[in-house]
Amino acid sequence: MGNVSESVMSAEQRKILAVMLVPMFMSLLSVSIVNVILPDMQRSIGASNSAIQWVLSGYTLAFGVFLVAAGRAGDLFGRGRLFVIGVGVFAAGSLIAGLAPDPLMLNLARIVMGIGSGLLSPQGVGMIQQYFHGKLRGRAFGMFGTIVGVSVGIGPVLGGGLIAILGDEWGWRSAFLINVPIALIAIILGRLWLPRSAWVGSDTAADSDTASADAVSNDTTSNGTASDEGASPDRAPNGDDRTRADFDPIGILLLAVGTLLVMLPFLERSLGAWIYALVPIGAVVVIVWVRWENRYARRGGSPMVDMQLFRTRSFAYGASLSSVYFVGMPGVWVIVALYLQNGLGFPALEAGLIGLPSALLSAAGAQAAGRVVLTFGRKMVVLGVGIALTGVVASALIVLAHETWGISIWWMLASLGVLGIGQGMTISPNQTLTLAEVPVEYAGTSGGIMQTGQRVGTAIGIAVVTAVFFAFQSLAGYSAAIIAGFTVIALIIIAAGIIGVIDLGRGRKKAARAEELAKS
């Protein structure tokens, strides 16, 4: 780490985290805050159920489609540059959404917000990889996990509070407009606080581990290599004439089309069963994309995604676990809001408050886990998934007991709090372990891949869980609907846990082989 302490963050590192985490919190909050303002939004602009679903999923779709390409662009052109652009795009979309007169304008604005989030998010992960090492990286990802957990839990509370204070009309609009001044401040601080090395591509000499760490304090390397300011961003690291701006447009197009084809059937189910034929077509396009990336690399190009990343087992297993986990977890807050508001008649603020303990416990769990993740490794992630599963099952049992014996539904404060603890122990430790062996020059791309899986999983999961919820609601009422939704979520979390257990077993076998070799 050069002149930066291994255990104490420097002032420069704290500034980097502040600049990154506030806009990332804002972009993730824009997913969860919508859950509680949906009914007022729908009445205000006369939106249909299909249009309202696009408010939820259209944002996540755009978010997911842009992540990998944005991560690649950050690696090539500078993560700070893409981060600030993304924050600006997000602010513009938020302004339009807050003033939208009809469902079409609102949905277009949400897509613009999703594009902005897709641009900024992988840069944050990439800069954590670039400027934090060892235990400090675990702590930084712990703070990132805190942001994720708090944004999920606090969004409904904030949305409900804004509606209670400002009324049905301007309450939901302010949930978007509040992003604009925050984004403007983040842009200004980004220009002032991000180090010079954040504004050039990671193929320069200053992006080695040593240089990246030292650049936090003095923007120069400690071994006599060129400073970031003097390095040329237009040449490949081996000094040949190939420009770094090899953006692989065909690879970008193939991945975007494949992602859209896989996700659209879950977003537009009303078009009929035939639309699910797009899923296998999308899968074929993704396979073609993989083959293209490999061929592009063999021909000497710089592919959008280096498929060698997936040969790193910790990355492959961790990204898979994260993707599956996010298929289930975000749906919890959607169906809880629907059940409390539409089924039990709770006002928006009360419906939002039920997730507050979960947010606080998730934040505390992520902070604690970030400090010890390198000590306990994948065991902590598996334990976190198990605790999250316990919270989901307990929540379903509380609903059943409420409907059967009349116990207070507010007992869900406790069960969702258990869920929050599990979430804090799962997300940030998994992020740290998944990216631990990834070279820093792939930090933005690998972060984009991981977050793409999360966003695609979120979009598909919300579509599936809400479809199950509404199907059971029409047949047997809201209590049966939320129990069915919790059941689907529990099965998905179990699948994520199985991936974690497999990776844990792989790690133990690897350690045992290394111990045997050391003894021989």
XYZ file of N, CA, C and O in Angstrom, residues 81-264:
736
model
N -14.408 9.587 -14.780
C -15.111 10.235 -15.892
C -16.497 9.625 -16.096
O -17.509 10.318 -16.190
N -16.553 8.285 -16.156
C -17.830 7.600 -16.377
C -18.747 7.752 -15.177
O -19.976 7.828 -15.319
N -18.161 7.799 -13.983
C -18.947 7.967 -12.771
C -19.696 9.298 -12.786
O -20.906 9.354 -12.544
N -18.987 10.377 -13.093
C -19.604 11.700 -13.107
C -20.654 11.800 -14.215
O -21.738 12.367 -14.016
N -20.367 11.230 -15.386
C -21.357 11.227 -16.473
C -22.620 10.485 -16.035
O -23.750 10.938 -16.261
N -22.431 9.328 -15.401
C -23.575 8.549 -14.944
C -24.427 9.299 -13.939
O -25.668 9.258 -14.004
N -23.786 9.991 -13.001
C -24.536 10.765 -12.011
C -25.345 11.857 -12.705
O -26.501 12.119 -12.354
N -24.747 12.500 -13.718
C -25.464 13.539 -14.454
C -26.673 13.003 -15.197
O -27.754 13.612 -15.183
N -26.522 11.853 -15.845
C -27.645 11.236 -16.565
C -28.744 10.841 -15.575
O -29.943 11.046 -15.833
N -28.341 10.294 -14.442
C -29.316 9.901 -13.427
C -30.100 11.110 -12.926
O -31.328 11.049 -12.729
N -29.407 12.228 -12.713
C -30.079 13.444 -12.247
C -31.088 13.939 -13.276
O -32.205 14.347 -12.921
N -30.718 13.897 -14.550
C -31.637 14.340 -15.598
C -32.888 13.467 -15.631
O -34.016 13.970 -15.731
N -32.706 12.140 -15.541
C -33.849 11.241 -15.527
C -34.733 11.473 -14.313
O -35.974 11.421 -14.409
N -34.121 11.754 -13.154
C -34.895 12.000 -11.935
C -35.744 13.258 -12.066
O -36.908 13.293 -11.621
N -35.178 14.296 -12.674
C -35.925 15.542 -12.864
C -37.137 15.314 -13.762
O -38.249 15.766 -13.459
N -36.939 14.597 -14.857
C -38.045 14.323 -15.781
C -39.103 13.454 -15.105
O -40.310 13.679 -15.248
N -38.668 12.444 -14.346
C -39.618 11.557 -13.666
C -40.461 12.329 -12.657
O -41.675 12.117 -12.543
N -39.818 13.232 -11.914
C -40.550 13.990 -10.908
C -41.582 14.936 -11.475
O -42.534 15.311 -10.782
N -41.405 15.331 -12.732
C -42.344 16.255 -13.384
C -43.195 15.580 -14.446
O -43.947 16.249 -15.161
N -43.114 14.239 -14.559
C -43.790 13.511 -15.637
C -45.307 13.694 -15.574
O -45.915 13.480 -14.520
N -45.943 14.054 -16.712
C -47.399 14.258 -16.712
C -48.195 12.995 -17.012
O -49.412 12.964 -16.805
N -47.523 11.948 -17.537
C -48.254 10.750 -17.946
C -47.345 9.524 -17.808
O -46.132 9.657 -17.627
N -47.941 8.314 -17.914
C -47.145 7.086 -17.735
C -46.004 6.944 -18.734
O -44.927 6.461 -18.372
N -46.210 7.344 -19.987
C -45.167 7.196 -20.997
C -43.932 8.008 -20.618
O -42.799 7.503 -20.653
N -44.118 9.259 -20.253
C -42.987 10.107 -19.881
C -42.294 9.579 -18.625
O -41.059 9.590 -18.532
N -43.090 9.090 -17.688
C -42.518 8.547 -16.459
C -41.651 7.327 -16.760
O -40.532 7.196 -16.238
N -42.143 6.436 -17.600
C -41.381 5.227 -17.919
C -40.113 5.549 -18.702
O -39.064 4.931 -18.475
N -40.196 6.513 -19.617
C -38.990 6.929 -20.339
C -37.965 7.533 -19.385
O -36.756 7.272 -19.498
N -38.446 8.334 -18.442
C -37.539 8.937 -17.464
C -36.895 7.869 -16.587
O -35.703 7.961 -16.256
N -37.668 6.858 -16.208
C -37.104 5.783 -15.391
C -36.028 5.009 -16.160
O -35.037 4.561 -15.578
N -36.207 4.858 -17.468
C -35.178 4.202 -18.275
C -33.914 5.051 -18.300
O -32.793 4.531 -18.178
N -34.067 6.371 -18.423
C -32.905 7.267 -18.384
C -32.207 7.157 -17.024
O -30.968 7.092 -16.946
N -32.984 7.099 -15.951
C -32.395 6.916 -14.621
C -31.630 5.597 -14.549
O -30.542 5.519 -13.964
N -32.197 4.552 -15.148
C -31.527 3.258 -15.159
C -30.209 3.297 -15.920
O -29.224 2.674 -15.511
N -30.195 4.032 -17.033
C -28.951 4.178 -17.800
C -27.892 4.886 -16.942
O -26.725 4.477 -16.897
N -28.300 5.947 -16.242
C -27.363 6.646 -15.377
C -26.810 5.751 -14.278
O -25.608 5.742 -14.006
N -27.697 4.966 -13.656
C -27.245 4.033 -12.624
C -26.299 2.991 -13.199
O -25.309 2.607 -12.563
N -26.607 2.528 -14.408
C -25.742 1.548 -15.053
C -24.360 2.100 -15.358
O -23.365 1.373 -15.314
N -24.284 3.389 -15.657
C -22.994 4.020 -15.932
C -22.166 4.209 -14.665
O -20.954 3.994 -14.658
N -22.803 4.596 -13.567
C -22.035 4.962 -12.374
C -21.686 3.774 -11.477
O -20.622 3.760 -10.833
N -22.543 2.762 -11.422
C -22.361 1.702 -10.420
C -21.073 0.892 -10.583
O -20.359 0.668 -9.596
N -20.727 0.398 -11.789
C -19.493 -0.387 -11.877
C -18.235 0.435 -11.612
O -17.202 -0.124 -11.242
N -18.325 1.755 -11.766
C -17.151 2.583 -11.478
C -16.863 2.586 -9.974
O -15.694 2.593 -9.557
N -17.910 2.583 -9.169
C -17.719 2.536 -7.733
C -17.025 1.261 -7.298
O -16.068 1.282 -6.516
N -17.488 0.122 -7.822
C -16.854 -1.156 -7.497
C -15.419 -1.170 -8.002
O -14.498 -1.630 -7.318
N -15.205 -0.650 -9.214
C -13.865 -0.628 -9.776
C -12.912 0.220 -8.959
O -11.748 -0.149 -8.769
N -13.382 1.354 -8.443
C -12.497 2.212 -7.665
C -12.198 1.628 -6.291
O -11.124 1.864 -5.732
N -13.126 0.861 -5.729
C -12.805 0.150 -4.487
C -11.685 -0.849 -4.750
O -10.735 -0.968 -3.973
N -11.778 -1.580 -5.876
C -10.713 -2.502 -6.234
C -9.391 -1.765 -6.459
O -8.318 -2.264 -6.103
N -9.466 -0.594 -7.042
C -8.263 0.134 -7.425
C -7.555 0.782 -6.241
O -6.325 0.753 -6.159
N -8.316 1.344 -5.321
C -7.708 2.176 -4.278
C -7.707 1.565 -2.878
O -7.199 2.185 -1.945
N -8.278 0.366 -2.722
C -8.316 -0.271 -1.406
C -7.787 -1.696 -1.526
O -8.115 -2.409 -2.476
N -6.988 -2.104 -0.532
C -6.359 -3.419 -0.579
C -6.427 -4.086 0.789
O -6.538 -3.412 1.822
N -6.366 -5.414 0.793
C -6.344 -6.154 2.044
C -7.588 -5.915 2.870
O -8.711 -5.895 2.377
N -7.382 -5.704 4.173
C -8.508 -5.515 5.086
C -9.295 -4.252 4.771
O -10.511 -4.191 4.989
N -8.606 -3.229 4.263
C -9.310 -1.994 3.913
C -10.301 -2.220 2.783
O -11.359 -1.591 2.745
N -9.982 -3.133 1.867
C -10.927 -3.440 0.797
C -12.173 -4.114 1.374
O -13.305 -3.813 0.966
N -11.968 -5.025 2.326
C -13.112 -5.654 2.977
C -13.986 -4.634 3.685
O -15.218 -4.692 3.623
N -13.342 -3.671 4.356
C -14.121 -2.632 5.030
C -14.856 -1.748 4.025
O -16.002 -1.345 4.269
N -14.210 -1.430 2.909
C -14.859 -0.595 1.897
C -16.074 -1.314 1.306
O -17.136 -0.710 1.123
N -15.910 -2.602 1.000
C -17.058 -3.355 0.497
C -18.108 -3.538 1.584
O -19.296 -3.680 1.289
N -17.675 -3.555 2.865
C -18.643 -3.582 3.948
C -19.516 -2.334 3.939
O -20.727 -2.406 4.147
N -18.903 -1.185 3.669
C -19.677 0.050 3.553
C -20.591 0.006 2.333
O -21.730 0.492 2.376
N -20.092 -0.606 1.252
C -20.934 -0.771 0.066
C -22.143 -1.646 0.404
O -23.280 -1.353 0.008
N -21.916 -2.738 1.157
C -23.018 -3.589 1.575
C -23.995 -2.859 2.474
O -25.211 -3.086 2.414
N -23.471 -1.960 3.307
C -24.343 -1.143 4.142
C -25.250 -0.276 3.285
O -26.452 -0.138 3.552
N -24.673 0.291 2.237
C -25.454 1.120 1.316
C -26.577 0.303 0.682
O -27.723 0.751 0.576
N -26.260 -0.911 0.249
C -27.269 -1.772 -0.375
C -28.381 -2.079 0.614
O -29.578 -1.937 0.314
N -27.982 -2.524 1.814
C -28.985 -2.905 2.797
C -29.860 -1.741 3.239
O -31.092 -1.867 3.316
N -29.233 -0.598 3.524
C -29.994 0.552 3.979
C -30.910 1.073 2.874
O -32.062 1.448 3.130
N -30.431 1.075 1.633
C -31.257 1.588 0.532
C -32.510 0.743 0.349
O -33.588 1.268 0.062
N -32.376 -0.562 0.528
C -33.530 -1.451 0.380
C -34.544 -1.216 1.492
O -35.749 -1.149 1.257
N -34.045 -1.092 2.735
C -34.954 -0.960 3.863
C -35.486 0.436 4.082
O -36.636 0.622 4.487
N -34.656 1.460 3.821
C -35.048 2.826 4.137
C -35.892 3.445 3.027
O -36.619 4.414 3.259
N -35.827 2.894 1.803
C -36.593 3.448 0.695
C -38.076 3.554 0.973
O -38.681 4.633 0.810
N -38.723 2.462 1.410
C -40.156 2.562 1.722
C -40.462 3.556 2.830
O -41.505 4.228 2.797
N -39.579 3.671 3.830
C -39.802 4.626 4.919
C -39.740 6.048 4.384
O -40.602 6.891 4.682
N -38.720 6.331 3.580
C -38.574 7.671 3.014
C -39.747 7.991 2.091
O -40.307 9.089 2.143
N -40.122 7.034 1.242
C -41.244 7.264 0.337
C -42.532 7.528 1.088
O -43.292 8.461 0.767
N -42.797 6.716 2.112
C -43.997 6.925 2.910
C -43.973 8.245 3.646
O -45.001 8.938 3.765
N -42.797 8.635 4.155
C -42.673 9.913 4.854
C -42.920 11.096 3.945
O -43.594 12.067 4.324
N -42.397 11.038 2.726
C -42.606 12.130 1.778
C -44.085 12.279 1.418
O -44.591 13.408 1.301
N -44.773 11.155 1.265
C -46.206 11.210 0.955
C -46.983 11.771 2.142
O -47.914 12.582 1.983
N -46.595 11.353 3.363
C -47.285 11.850 4.557
C -47.103 13.352 4.721
O -48.021 14.062 5.158
N -45.922 13.857 4.372
C -45.620 15.278 4.579
C -46.137 16.141 3.429
O -46.746 17.202 3.642
N -45.919 15.682 2.191
C -46.203 16.518 1.017
C -47.514 16.166 0.315
O -47.910 16.865 -0.620
N -48.164 15.084 0.733
C -49.424 14.706 0.101
C -49.235 13.703 -1.020
O -48.117 13.385 -1.433
N -50.354 13.185 -1.509
C -50.317 12.111 -2.502
C -49.632 12.524 -3.803
O -48.888 11.739 -4.392
N -49.874 13.740 -4.259
C -49.354 14.161 -5.558
C -47.855 14.475 -5.497
O -47.049 13.852 -6.191
N -47.465 15.433 -4.672
C -46.060 15.842 -4.634
C -45.205 14.924 -3.773
O -43.975 14.985 -3.840
N -45.840 14.070 -3.010
C -45.080 13.104 -2.232
C -44.304 12.147 -3.116
O -43.085 11.981 -2.971
N -45.002 11.516 -4.080
C -44.296 10.573 -4.953
C -43.368 11.302 -5.917
O -42.297 10.777 -6.268
N -43.734 12.495 -6.336
C -42.855 13.245 -7.255
C -41.554 13.659 -6.556
O -40.471 13.618 -7.149
N -41.658 14.039 -5.288
C -40.456 14.449 -4.558
C -39.501 13.287 -4.347
O -38.294 13.504 -4.158
N -40.021 12.049 -4.374
C -39.146 10.884 -4.243
C -38.135 10.816 -5.388
O -37.045 10.241 -5.230
N -38.474 11.398 -6.525
C -37.543 11.488 -7.648
C -36.770 12.812 -7.628
O -35.557 12.849 -7.856
N -37.470 13.909 -7.356
C -36.840 15.227 -7.431
C -35.743 15.411 -6.390
O -34.801 16.178 -6.612
N -35.837 14.693 -5.278
C -34.829 14.819 -4.230
C -33.442 14.369 -4.713
O -32.412 14.777 -4.175
N -33.417 13.546 -5.763
C -32.138 13.072 -6.300
C -31.335 14.181 -6.978
O -30.099 14.107 -7.042
N -32.014 15.191 -7.491
C -31.343 16.183 -8.340
C -30.291 16.985 -7.572
O -29.121 17.048 -7.990
N -30.622 17.638 -6.440
C -29.568 18.389 -5.732
C -28.463 17.481 -5.189
O -27.287 17.878 -5.169
N -28.822 16.265 -4.757
C -27.797 15.342 -4.264
C -26.819 14.997 -5.383
O -25.597 14.953 -5.179
N -27.345 14.747 -6.584
C -26.494 14.404 -7.719
C -25.575 15.565 -8.097
O -24.396 15.361 -8.415
N -26.096 16.778 -8.072
C -25.266 17.942 -8.412
C -24.114 18.100 -7.424
O -22.977 18.399 -7.815
N -24.394 17.901 -6.140
C -23.325 17.970 -5.130
C -22.299 16.872 -5.383
O -21.080 17.093 -5.276
N -22.775 15.660 -5.726
C -21.859 14.540 -5.981
C -20.954 14.822 -7.176
O -19.768 14.462 -7.168
N -21.484 15.474 -8.215
C -20.674 15.812 -9.381
C -19.566 16.793 -8.995
O -18.399 16.639 -9.378
N -19.925 17.803 -8.206
C -18.933 18.803 -7.791
C -17.844 18.148 -6.936
O -16.642 18.362 -7.157
N -18.252 17.333 -5.966
C -17.272 16.678 -5.100
C -16.431 15.670 -5.874
O -15.246 15.481 -5.573
N -17.037 15.029 -6.867
C -16.271 14.099 -7.692
C -15.144 14.801 -8.424
O -14.010 14.297 -8.484
N -15.432 15.976 -8.953
C -14.400 16.744 -9.654
C -13.305 17.216 -8.691
O -12.138 17.310 -9.066
N -13.688 17.489 -7.448
C -12.726 18.018 -6.481
C -11.943 16.925 -5.755
O -10.754 17.094 -5.459
N -12.588 15.804 -5.449
C -12.019 14.832 -4.525
C -11.444 13.581 -5.171
O -10.576 12.936 -4.579
N -11.922 13.187 -6.337
C -11.373 11.974 -6.938
C -9.950 12.238 -7.424
O -9.675 13.276 -8.032
N -9.015 11.313 -7.176
C -7.619 11.527 -7.582
C -7.480 11.551 -9.096
O -8.335 11.050 -9.835
N -6.365 12.125 -9.560
C -6.140 12.246 -11.007
C -6.129 10.889 -11.696
O -6.523 10.759 -12.848
N -5.675 9.860 -10.987
C -5.612 8.527 -11.595
C -6.985 7.966 -11.911
O -7.108 7.014 -12.687
N -8.054 8.530 -11.305
C -9.409 8.050 -11.590
C -9.922 8.560 -12.932
O -10.944 8.073 -13.421
N -9.209 9.512 -13.523
C -9.703 10.134 -14.753
C -9.010 9.602 -16.004
O -9.235 10.107 -17.097
N -8.141 8.605 -15.833
C -7.508 7.970 -16.984
C -7.782 6.479 -16.937
O -8.144 5.932 -15.901
N -7.603 5.813 -18.078
C -7.906 4.398 -18.163
C -6.963 3.542 -17.342
O -5.824 3.916 -17.064
N -7.423 2.364 -16.973
C -6.668 1.496 -16.078
C -5.576 0.713 -16.782
O -4.883 -0.078 -16.144
N -5.382 0.902 -18.079
C -4.290 0.225 -18.762
C -2.964 0.975 -18.618
O -1.932 0.515 -19.085
N -3.008 2.162 -17.982
C -1.767 2.899 -17.811
C -0.944 2.277 -16.705
O -1.417 1.524 -15.875
N 0.315 2.649 -16.680
C 1.212 2.076 -15.676
C 0.784 2.407 -14.269
O 1.054 1.664 -13.343
N 0.090 3.498 -14.078
C -0.291 3.906 -12.726
C -1.374 3.050 -12.141
O -1.758 3.229 -11.003
N -1.888 2.085 -12.913
C -2.985 1.280 -12.408
C -2.543 -0.053 -11.869
O -3.330 -0.942 -11.666
N -1.271 -0.241 -11.661
C -0.816 -1.416 -10.925
C -1.257 -1.286 -9.492
O -1.629 -0.223 -9.035
N -1.182 -2.395 -8.747
C -1.647 -2.349 -7.363
C -0.915 -1.285 -6.557
O -1.507 -0.524 -5.812
N 0.403 -1.220 -6.674
C 1.155 -0.255 -5.891
C 0.808 1.154 -6.294
O 0.554 2.013 -5.457
N 0.748 1.393 -7.610
C 0.477 2.748 -8.071
C -0.913 3.189 -7.693
O -1.122 4.337 -7.317
N -1.883 2.288 -7.785
C -3.247 2.663 -7.456
C -3.361 3.076 -6.015
O -4.056 4.026 -5.676
N -2.687 2.347 -5.139
C -2.754 2.688 -3.716
C -2.093 4.024 -3.449
O -2.630 4.878 -2.747
N -0.897 4.223 -4.007
C -0.174 5.464 -3.748
C -0.855 6.654 -4.400
O -0.744 7.779 -3.907
N -1.575 6.418 -5.500
C -2.240 7.529 -6.179
C -3.281 8.174 -5.300
O -3.640 9.332 -5.489
N -3.789 7.432 -4.283
C -4.751 8.016 -3.375
C -4.145 9.190 -2.632
O -4.796 10.186 -2.348
N -2.847 9.082 -2.335
C -2.216 10.149 -1.564
C -1.500 11.176 -2.424
O -1.547 12.362 -2.141
N -0.803 10.701 -3.498
C 0.022 11.663 -4.230
C -0.053 11.541 -5.737
O 0.646 12.229 -6.443
N -0.945 10.640 -6.219
C -1.147 10.485 -7.656
C 0.123 10.149 -8.416
O 0.242 10.422 -9.603
N 1.122 9.584 -7.767
C 2.297 9.090 -8.451
C 2.602 7.716 -7.939
O 2.173 7.321 -6.873
N 3.363 6.937 -8.681
C 3.768 5.628 -8.227
C 4.992 5.745 -7.356
O 5.726 6.727 -7.387
N 5.218 4.714 -6.544
C 6.343 4.743 -5.624
C 7.566 4.066 -6.204
O 8.598 4.004 -5.555
N 7.475 3.529 -7.409
C 8.615 2.802 -7.959
C 9.228 3.499 -9.170
O 9.944 2.895 -9.946
N 8.887 4.786 -9.336
C 9.538 5.542 -10.387
C 8.848 5.489 -11.722
O 9.341 6.053 -12.683
N 7.683 4.837 -11.821
C 6.957 4.837 -13.079
C 6.312 6.189 -13.294
O 6.229 7.022 -12.415
N 5.782 6.377 -14.491
C 5.223 7.685 -14.820
C 4.004 7.970 -13.982
O 3.276 7.097 -13.582
N 3.754 9.223 -13.727
C 2.549 9.625 -13.015
C 1.364 9.465 -13.935
O 1.480 9.341 -15.141
N 0.143 9.515 -13.328
C -1.073 9.390 -14.144
C -1.172 10.495 -15.163
O -1.635 10.319 -16.274
N -0.712 11.680 -14.751
C -0.839 12.829 -15.637
C 0.032 12.651 -16.865
O -0.315 13.079 -17.959
N 1.172 11.979 -16.697
C 2.069 11.845 -17.815
C 1.859 10.604 -18.644
O 2.397 10.499 -19.730
N 1.095 9.640 -18.125
C 0.884 8.395 -18.853
C -0.043 8.618 -20.027
O -0.955 9.417 -19.978
N 0.205 7.903 -21.087
C -0.641 8.051 -22.270
C -1.795 7.079 -22.230
O -1.612 5.890 -22.148
N -3.045 7.574 -22.270
C -4.189 6.694 -22.250
C -4.527 6.130 -23.623
O -5.512 5.452 -23.777
N -3.716 6.438 -24.621
C -4.050 6.039 -25.979
C -3.229 4.874 -26.487
O -3.317 4.525 -27.663
N -2.412 4.270 -25.603
C -1.582 3.168 -26.055
C -1.784 1.972 -25.150
O -2.059 2.097 -23.970
N -1.624 0.794 -25.712
C -1.747 -0.427 -24.927
C -0.558 -0.559 -24.002
O 0.489 0.036 -24.218
N -0.707 -1.358 -22.885
C 0.361 -1.444 -21.893
C 1.651 -2.026 -22.426
O 2.710 -1.805 -21.857
N 1.610 -2.789 -23.508
C 2.845 -3.355 -24.032
C 3.554 -2.404 -24.994
O 4.557 -2.753 -25.603
N 2.999 -1.206 -25.167
C 3.666 -0.196 -25.961
C 3.399 -0.297 -27.458
O 3.976 0.434 -28.234
N 2.496 -1.199 -27.895
C 2.239 -1.283 -29.329
C 1.310 -0.157 -29.754
O 0.933 0.689 -28.975
N 0.944 -0.149 -31.033
C 0.182 0.974 -31.562
C -1.322 0.803 -31.425
O -2.083 1.653 -31.865
N -1.770 -0.316 -30.850
C -3.214 -0.511 -30.707
C -3.755 0.464 -29.673
O -3.226 0.584 -28.585
N -4.793 1.194 -30.006
C -5.369 2.127 -29.053
C -6.160 1.379 -28.006
O -6.676 0.300 -28.246
N -6.221 2.006 -26.825
C -6.982 1.399 -25.748
C -8.474 1.473 -25.985
O -9.243 0.764 -25.366
N -8.912 2.378 -26.841
C -10.334 2.563 -27.065
C -10.897 1.479 -27.979
O -11.599 1.743 -28.936
N -10.539 0.212 -27.677
C -11.082 -0.933 -28.397
C -12.326 -1.365 -27.648
O -12.263 -2.168 -26.724
N -13.466 -0.818 -28.043
C -14.676 -0.920 -27.238
C -15.531 -2.128 -27.583
O -16.556 -2.349 -26.952
N -15.148 -2.893 -28.585
C -15.864 -4.120 -28.946
C -17.364 -3.858 -29.142
O -18.211 -4.401 -28.419
N -17.760 -3.032 -30.114
C -19.181 -2.682 -30.278
C -20.077 -3.881 -30.580
O -21.236 -3.915 -30.158
N -19.551 -4.864 -31.336
C -20.377 -6.044 -31.630
C -20.656 -6.825 -30.344
O -21.784 -7.290 -30.111
N -19.655 -6.953 -29.490
C -19.864 -7.631 -28.220
C -20.885 -6.911 -27.361
O -21.752 -7.541 -26.734
N -20.816 -5.597 -27.343
C -21.780 -4.810 -26.570
C -23.189 -5.021 -27.090
O -24.144 -5.236 -26.325
N -23.355 -4.982 -28.407
C -24.676 -5.141 -29.019
C -25.242 -6.535 -28.746
O -26.423 -6.685 -28.389
N -24.405 -7.566 -28.887
C -24.885 -8.926 -28.668
C -25.348 -9.131 -27.228
O -26.414 -9.721 -26.980
N -24.573 -8.644 -26.256
C -24.968 -8.821 -24.862
C -26.236 -8.042 -24.551
O -27.123 -8.543 -23.843
N -26.359 -6.836 -25.085
C -27.556 -6.031 -24.832
C -28.798 -6.713 -25.405
O -29.837 -6.803 -24.733
N -28.704 -7.216 -26.639
C -29.852 -7.885 -27.267
C -30.210 -9.162 -26.504
O -31.390 -9.448 -26.246
N -29.189 -9.935 -26.141
C -29.451 -11.164 -25.398
C -30.131 -10.890 -24.070
O -31.086 -11.583 -23.688
N -29.663 -9.874 -23.356
C -30.265 -9.522 -22.071
C -31.707 -9.086 -22.238
O -32.600 -9.494 -21.489
N -31.964 -8.264 -23.242
C -33.328 -7.800 -23.486
C -34.267 -8.952 -23.815
O -35.387 -9.030 -23.296
N -33.824 -9.870 -24.667
C -34.685 -10.980 -25.070
C -34.991 -11.909 -23.901
O -36.088 -12.469 -23.819
N -34.042 -12.078 -23.015
C -34.289 -12.937 -21.851
C -35.256 -12.274 -20.879
O -36.130 -12.925 -20.297
N -35.144 -10.959 -20.700
C -35.923 -10.274 -19.676
C -37.318 -9.858 -20.124
O -38.252 -9.836 -19.317
N -37.479 -9.524 -21.397
C -38.760 -8.974 -21.865
C -39.966 -9.862 -21.574
O -41.021 -9.354 -21.174
